[in-house]
mmCIF file of C-alpha atoms in Angstrom:
data_model
loop_
_atom_site.group_PDB
_atom_site.id
_atom_site.type_symbol
_atom_site.label_atom_id
_atom_site.label_comp_id
_atom_site.label_asym_id
_atom_site.label_seq_id
_atom_site.Cartn_x
_atom_site.Cartn_y
_atom_site.Cartn_z
ATOM 1 C CA UNK A 1 72.150 71.802 88.278
ATOM 2 C CA UNK A 2 74.692 70.290 90.654
ATOM 3 C CA UNK A 3 73.184 68.677 93.738
ATOM 4 C CA UNK A 4 73.429 70.611 97.002
ATOM 5 C CA UNK A 5 76.162 69.245 99.280
ATOM 6 C CA UNK A 6 75.185 68.204 102.796
ATOM 7 C CA UNK A 7 76.004 70.223 105.901
ATOM 8 C CA UNK A 8 78.919 68.092 107.124
ATOM 9 C CA UNK A 9 80.618 68.155 103.723
ATOM 10 C CA UNK A 10 80.290 71.934 103.510
ATOM 11 C CA UNK A 11 81.640 72.278 107.050
ATOM 12 C CA UNK A 12 84.667 70.182 106.111
ATOM 13 C CA UNK A 13 85.241 72.288 102.973
ATOM 14 C CA UNK A 14 85.328 75.527 104.943
ATOM 15 C CA UNK A 15 87.402 73.933 107.690
ATOM 16 C CA UNK A 16 90.032 73.237 105.030
ATOM 17 C CA UNK A 17 89.748 76.737 103.594
ATOM 18 C CA UNK A 18 90.260 78.180 107.074
ATOM 19 C CA UNK A 19 93.233 75.916 107.780
ATOM 20 C CA UNK A 20 94.869 77.046 104.534
ATOM 21 C CA UNK A 21 94.195 80.765 105.106
ATOM 22 C CA UNK A 22 92.599 81.759 108.384
ATOM 23 C CA UNK A 23 92.141 85.459 107.562
ATOM 24 C CA UNK A 24 91.529 85.836 103.811
ATOM 25 C CA UNK A 25 91.705 89.384 102.531
ATOM 26 C CA UNK A 26 90.118 91.196 99.627
ATOM 27 C CA UNK A 27 92.559 92.271 96.936
ATOM 28 C CA UNK A 28 91.282 95.808 96.317
ATOM 29 C CA UNK A 29 93.535 98.486 97.832
ATOM 30 C CA UNK A 30 91.808 101.001 100.100
ATOM 31 C CA UNK A 31 92.578 103.147 103.128
ATOM 32 C CA UNK A 32 89.125 103.722 104.613
ATOM 33 C CA UNK A 33 85.448 102.896 104.091
ATOM 34 C CA UNK A 34 85.061 105.594 101.449
ATOM 35 C CA UNK A 35 87.939 104.437 99.260
ATOM 36 C CA UNK A 36 86.671 100.871 99.637
ATOM 37 C CA UNK A 37 83.240 101.883 98.299
ATOM 38 C CA UNK A 38 84.868 103.671 95.366
ATOM 39 C CA UNK A 39 87.269 100.811 94.616
ATOM 40 C CA UNK A 40 84.531 98.168 94.641
ATOM 41 C CA UNK A 41 82.268 100.325 92.468
ATOM 42 C CA UNK A 42 85.123 100.773 89.992
ATOM 43 C CA UNK A 43 85.830 97.029 89.930
ATOM 44 C CA UNK A 44 82.632 96.172 88.007
ATOM 45 C CA UNK A 45 83.741 94.607 84.704
ATOM 46 C CA UNK A 46 87.374 95.286 85.638
ATOM 47 C CA UNK A 47 90.138 93.379 87.427
ATOM 48 C CA UNK A 48 91.237 94.187 90.961
ATOM 49 C CA UNK A 49 94.787 94.608 89.657
ATOM 50 C CA UNK A 50 93.625 97.160 87.078
ATOM 51 C CA UNK A 51 91.583 99.068 89.651
ATOM 52 C CA UNK A 52 94.477 99.144 92.122
ATOM 53 C CA UNK A 53 96.784 100.552 89.448
ATOM 54 C CA UNK A 54 94.284 103.308 88.625
ATOM 55 C CA UNK A 55 93.420 104.225 92.212
ATOM 56 C CA UNK A 56 96.946 104.270 93.620
ATOM 57 C CA UNK A 57 97.485 107.904 92.638
ATOM 58 C CA UNK A 58 93.789 108.816 92.915
ATOM 59 C CA UNK A 59 93.448 107.790 96.554
ATOM 60 C CA UNK A 60 96.731 109.498 97.425
ATOM 61 C CA UNK A 61 95.061 112.844 96.715
ATOM 62 C CA UNK A 62 91.350 112.060 97.170
ATOM 63 C CA UNK A 63 90.615 109.717 100.069
ATOM 64 C CA UNK A 64 87.439 111.492 101.225
ATOM 65 C CA UNK A 65 84.276 112.476 99.344
ATOM 66 C CA UNK A 66 85.117 116.141 99.889
ATOM 67 C CA UNK A 67 88.539 115.762 98.257
ATOM 68 C CA UNK A 68 87.037 113.735 95.404
ATOM 69 C CA UNK A 69 84.506 116.496 94.727
ATOM 70 C CA UNK A 70 87.300 119.053 94.729
ATOM 71 C CA UNK A 71 89.122 116.972 92.140
ATOM 72 C CA UNK A 72 86.048 117.105 89.914
ATOM 73 C CA UNK A 73 84.741 114.781 87.256
ATOM 74 C CA UNK A 74 87.529 115.589 84.805
ATOM 75 C CA UNK A 75 90.165 114.859 87.424
ATOM 76 C CA UNK A 76 88.547 111.570 88.372
ATOM 77 C CA UNK A 77 88.148 110.602 84.724
ATOM 78 C CA UNK A 78 91.832 111.238 84.049
ATOM 79 C CA UNK A 79 92.858 108.911 86.890
ATOM 80 C CA UNK A 80 90.547 106.007 86.005
ATOM 81 C CA UNK A 81 90.610 106.128 82.193
ATOM 82 C CA UNK A 82 92.385 102.753 82.037
ATOM 83 C CA UNK A 83 89.329 101.046 83.603
ATOM 84 C CA UNK A 84 86.371 99.812 81.590
ATOM 85 C CA UNK A 85 83.321 102.112 81.517
ATOM 86 C CA UNK A 86 85.469 104.825 83.076
ATOM 87 C CA UNK A 87 83.308 107.772 81.974
ATOM 88 C CA UNK A 88 80.158 106.481 83.638
ATOM 89 C CA UNK A 89 82.110 105.318 86.664
ATOM 90 C CA UNK A 90 83.651 108.764 87.086
ATOM 91 C CA UNK A 91 80.170 110.307 87.046
ATOM 92 C CA UNK A 92 78.996 107.787 89.647
ATOM 93 C CA UNK A 93 81.981 108.477 91.910
ATOM 94 C CA UNK A 94 81.233 112.212 91.860
ATOM 95 C CA UNK A 95 77.484 111.656 92.393
ATOM 96 C CA UNK A 96 77.940 109.220 95.292
ATOM 97 C CA UNK A 97 80.526 111.533 96.863
ATOM 98 C CA UNK A 98 78.061 114.420 96.730
ATOM 99 C CA UNK A 99 75.344 112.312 98.347
ATOM 100 C CA UNK A 100 77.715 111.216 101.112
ATOM 101 C CA UNK A 101 78.570 114.853 101.841
ATOM 102 C CA UNK A 102 74.981 116.116 101.616
ATOM 103 C CA UNK A 103 73.149 113.293 103.365
ATOM 104 C CA UNK A 104 75.681 111.478 105.553
ATOM 105 C CA UNK A 105 78.122 114.130 106.720
ATOM 106 C CA UNK A 106 80.836 112.706 104.488
ATOM 107 C CA UNK A 107 80.685 109.301 106.180
ATOM 108 C CA UNK A 108 79.891 105.964 104.544
ATOM 109 C CA UNK A 109 76.683 104.451 105.994
ATOM 110 C CA UNK A 110 76.848 100.881 107.288
ATOM 111 C CA UNK A 111 73.360 99.999 106.067
ATOM 112 C CA UNK A 112 72.820 97.906 102.952
ATOM 113 C CA UNK A 113 69.736 99.924 102.014
ATOM 114 C CA UNK A 114 71.671 103.189 102.253
ATOM 115 C CA UNK A 115 74.645 101.827 100.344
ATOM 116 C CA UNK A 116 72.631 100.456 97.418
ATOM 117 C CA UNK A 117 70.934 103.847 97.051
ATOM 118 C CA UNK A 118 74.288 105.331 96.020
ATOM 119 C CA UNK A 119 75.003 105.686 92.261
ATOM 120 C CA UNK A 120 77.062 102.771 90.948
ATOM 121 C CA UNK A 121 76.627 100.750 94.143
ATOM 122 C CA UNK A 122 74.629 97.547 93.799
ATOM 123 C CA UNK A 123 73.947 94.764 96.245
ATOM 124 C CA UNK A 124 77.275 93.041 95.569
ATOM 125 C CA UNK A 125 79.255 96.230 96.212
ATOM 126 C CA UNK A 126 77.259 96.926 99.364
ATOM 127 C CA UNK A 127 77.885 93.408 100.652
ATOM 128 C CA UNK A 128 81.630 93.701 100.010
ATOM 129 C CA UNK A 129 81.785 96.950 101.985
ATOM 130 C CA UNK A 130 79.644 95.627 104.827
ATOM 131 C CA UNK A 131 81.807 92.514 105.048
ATOM 132 C CA UNK A 132 85.273 93.985 104.602
ATOM 133 C CA UNK A 133 84.888 97.176 106.602
ATOM 134 C CA UNK A 134 82.362 96.305 109.296
ATOM 135 C CA UNK A 135 82.776 92.548 109.484
ATOM 136 C CA UNK A 136 79.161 91.753 108.645
ATOM 137 C CA UNK A 137 78.568 88.173 107.396
ATOM 138 C CA UNK A 138 77.399 89.503 104.021
ATOM 139 C CA UNK A 139 77.903 87.411 100.884
ATOM 140 C CA UNK A 140 78.986 89.301 97.768
ATOM 141 C CA UNK A 141 78.366 86.904 94.892
ATOM 142 C CA UNK A 142 80.494 87.657 91.837
ATOM 143 C CA UNK A 143 81.227 85.476 88.797
ATOM 144 C CA UNK A 144 83.825 83.466 90.737
ATOM 145 C CA UNK A 145 81.475 82.651 93.609
ATOM 146 C CA UNK A 146 78.617 81.907 91.231
ATOM 147 C CA UNK A 147 80.820 79.425 89.367
ATOM 148 C CA UNK A 148 82.299 77.794 92.480
ATOM 149 C CA UNK A 149 78.947 77.617 94.251
ATOM 150 C CA UNK A 150 77.361 75.810 91.320
ATOM 151 C CA UNK A 151 80.312 73.673 90.246
ATOM 152 C CA UNK A 152 81.146 72.326 93.699
ATOM 153 C CA UNK A 153 77.622 71.985 95.068
ATOM 154 C CA UNK A 154 78.355 74.339 97.974
ATOM 155 C CA UNK A 155 75.665 76.775 96.835
ATOM 156 C CA UNK A 156 73.990 75.839 93.553
ATOM 157 C CA UNK A 157 71.566 78.406 92.161
ATOM 158 C CA UNK A 158 70.251 79.729 88.875
ATOM 159 C CA UNK A 159 71.258 83.338 89.590
ATOM 160 C CA UNK A 160 73.446 85.329 91.981
ATOM 161 C CA UNK A 161 70.582 85.976 94.398
ATOM 162 C CA UNK A 162 69.864 82.250 94.660
ATOM 163 C CA UNK A 163 73.554 81.486 95.269
ATOM 164 C CA UNK A 164 73.726 84.212 97.933
ATOM 165 C CA UNK A 165 70.752 82.684 99.744
ATOM 166 C CA UNK A 166 72.250 79.195 99.507
ATOM 167 C CA UNK A 167 75.507 80.396 101.076
ATOM 168 C CA UNK A 168 73.571 82.071 103.880
ATOM 169 C CA UNK A 169 71.434 78.963 104.404
ATOM 170 C CA UNK A 170 74.044 76.209 104.070
ATOM 171 C CA UNK A 171 77.447 77.549 105.121
ATOM 172 C CA UNK A 172 77.900 77.143 108.905
ATOM 173 C CA UNK A 173 77.551 80.378 110.853
ATOM 174 C CA UNK A 174 81.141 80.341 112.134
ATOM 175 C CA UNK A 175 82.414 80.514 108.531
ATOM 176 C CA UNK A 176 79.979 83.144 107.238
ATOM 177 C CA UNK A 177 82.221 86.171 107.798
ATOM 178 C CA UNK A 178 85.001 84.945 105.502
ATOM 179 C CA UNK A 179 82.957 82.669 103.229
ATOM 180 C CA UNK A 180 82.816 84.971 100.230
ATOM 181 C CA UNK A 181 86.568 85.672 100.343
ATOM 182 C CA UNK A 182 87.455 81.988 100.500
ATOM 183 C CA UNK A 183 85.132 81.266 97.581
ATOM 184 C CA UNK A 184 86.382 84.199 95.484
ATOM 185 C CA UNK A 185 90.013 83.248 95.992
ATOM 186 C CA UNK A 186 89.273 79.595 95.267
ATOM 187 C CA UNK A 187 87.533 80.574 92.036
ATOM 188 C CA UNK A 188 90.192 83.072 91.047
ATOM 189 C CA UNK A 189 93.210 80.808 91.513
ATOM 190 C CA UNK A 190 92.096 77.152 91.610
ATOM 191 C CA UNK A 191 88.528 76.553 90.426
ATOM 192 C CA UNK A 192 89.075 78.703 87.352
ATOM 193 C CA UNK A 193 86.527 78.958 84.560
ATOM 194 C CA UNK A 194 88.075 77.235 81.569
ATOM 195 C CA UNK A 195 90.205 74.492 83.086
ATOM 196 C CA UNK A 196 89.850 74.073 86.847
ATOM 197 C CA UNK A 197 93.030 73.000 88.620
ATOM 198 C CA UNK A 198 91.442 69.962 90.236
ATOM 199 C CA UNK A 199 94.789 68.239 90.789
ATOM 200 C CA UNK A 200 95.866 71.054 93.095
ATOM 201 C CA UNK A 201 92.486 71.545 94.770
ATOM 202 C CA UNK A 202 92.292 71.025 98.520
ATOM 203 C CA UNK A 203 88.585 70.090 98.390
ATOM 204 C CA UNK A 204 88.637 67.863 95.285
ATOM 205 C CA UNK A 205 87.497 64.780 97.240
ATOM 206 C CA UNK A 206 84.478 66.695 98.598
ATOM 207 C CA UNK A 207 83.463 68.598 95.467
ATOM 208 C CA UNK A 208 80.408 67.506 93.467
ATOM 209 C CA UNK A 209 81.896 68.504 90.079
ATOM 210 C CA UNK A 210 81.650 65.437 87.838
ATOM 211 C CA UNK A 211 84.224 66.486 85.242
ATOM 212 C CA UNK A 212 87.307 66.813 87.428
ATOM 213 C CA UNK A 213 90.630 67.025 85.628
ATOM 214 C CA UNK A 214 93.854 65.867 87.289
#
């Protein structure tokens, strides 16, 4: 496993990330907390681009749990059939919408425990929603963050939970709010899986990766 970088190096890395993009944004389209929950739940094993294409028309007619329930499972299925695992995801969207109506007055709760109790919503989805909608310093570790955390030495860990804890423990507090977005975007566009673009990387001199390609 890559050695954990020291505090000053990590601070410099995130200082550079912030200088390059001060307010990084998630790439899933949404109009409110509810559509964000649905979009993130649909994004499991799917690309943000694919989810956005599927939800563009869906959210235009169903941007609340009540409207989604009125659309029904067949209606939801028809809109998201281009997304992987669409049948199960459609069932989850209807189930979570019903729970939001029955238990939360149609509002999305801002508690991680409440969010992860919803069908199709795991810890990663809950953390994305808490971070993007309410500004909580929650770290949603996906495959990109797991790779970047381990490859660079920012947050090495054997599983996503370990990487999440390392980010919380080692990334300076003033960078915690945007940390997961900076890491996702870095992994998505620069520190890619097969052939990282080290020559174009703004943290290449700080990164612990020992197989850099230029």
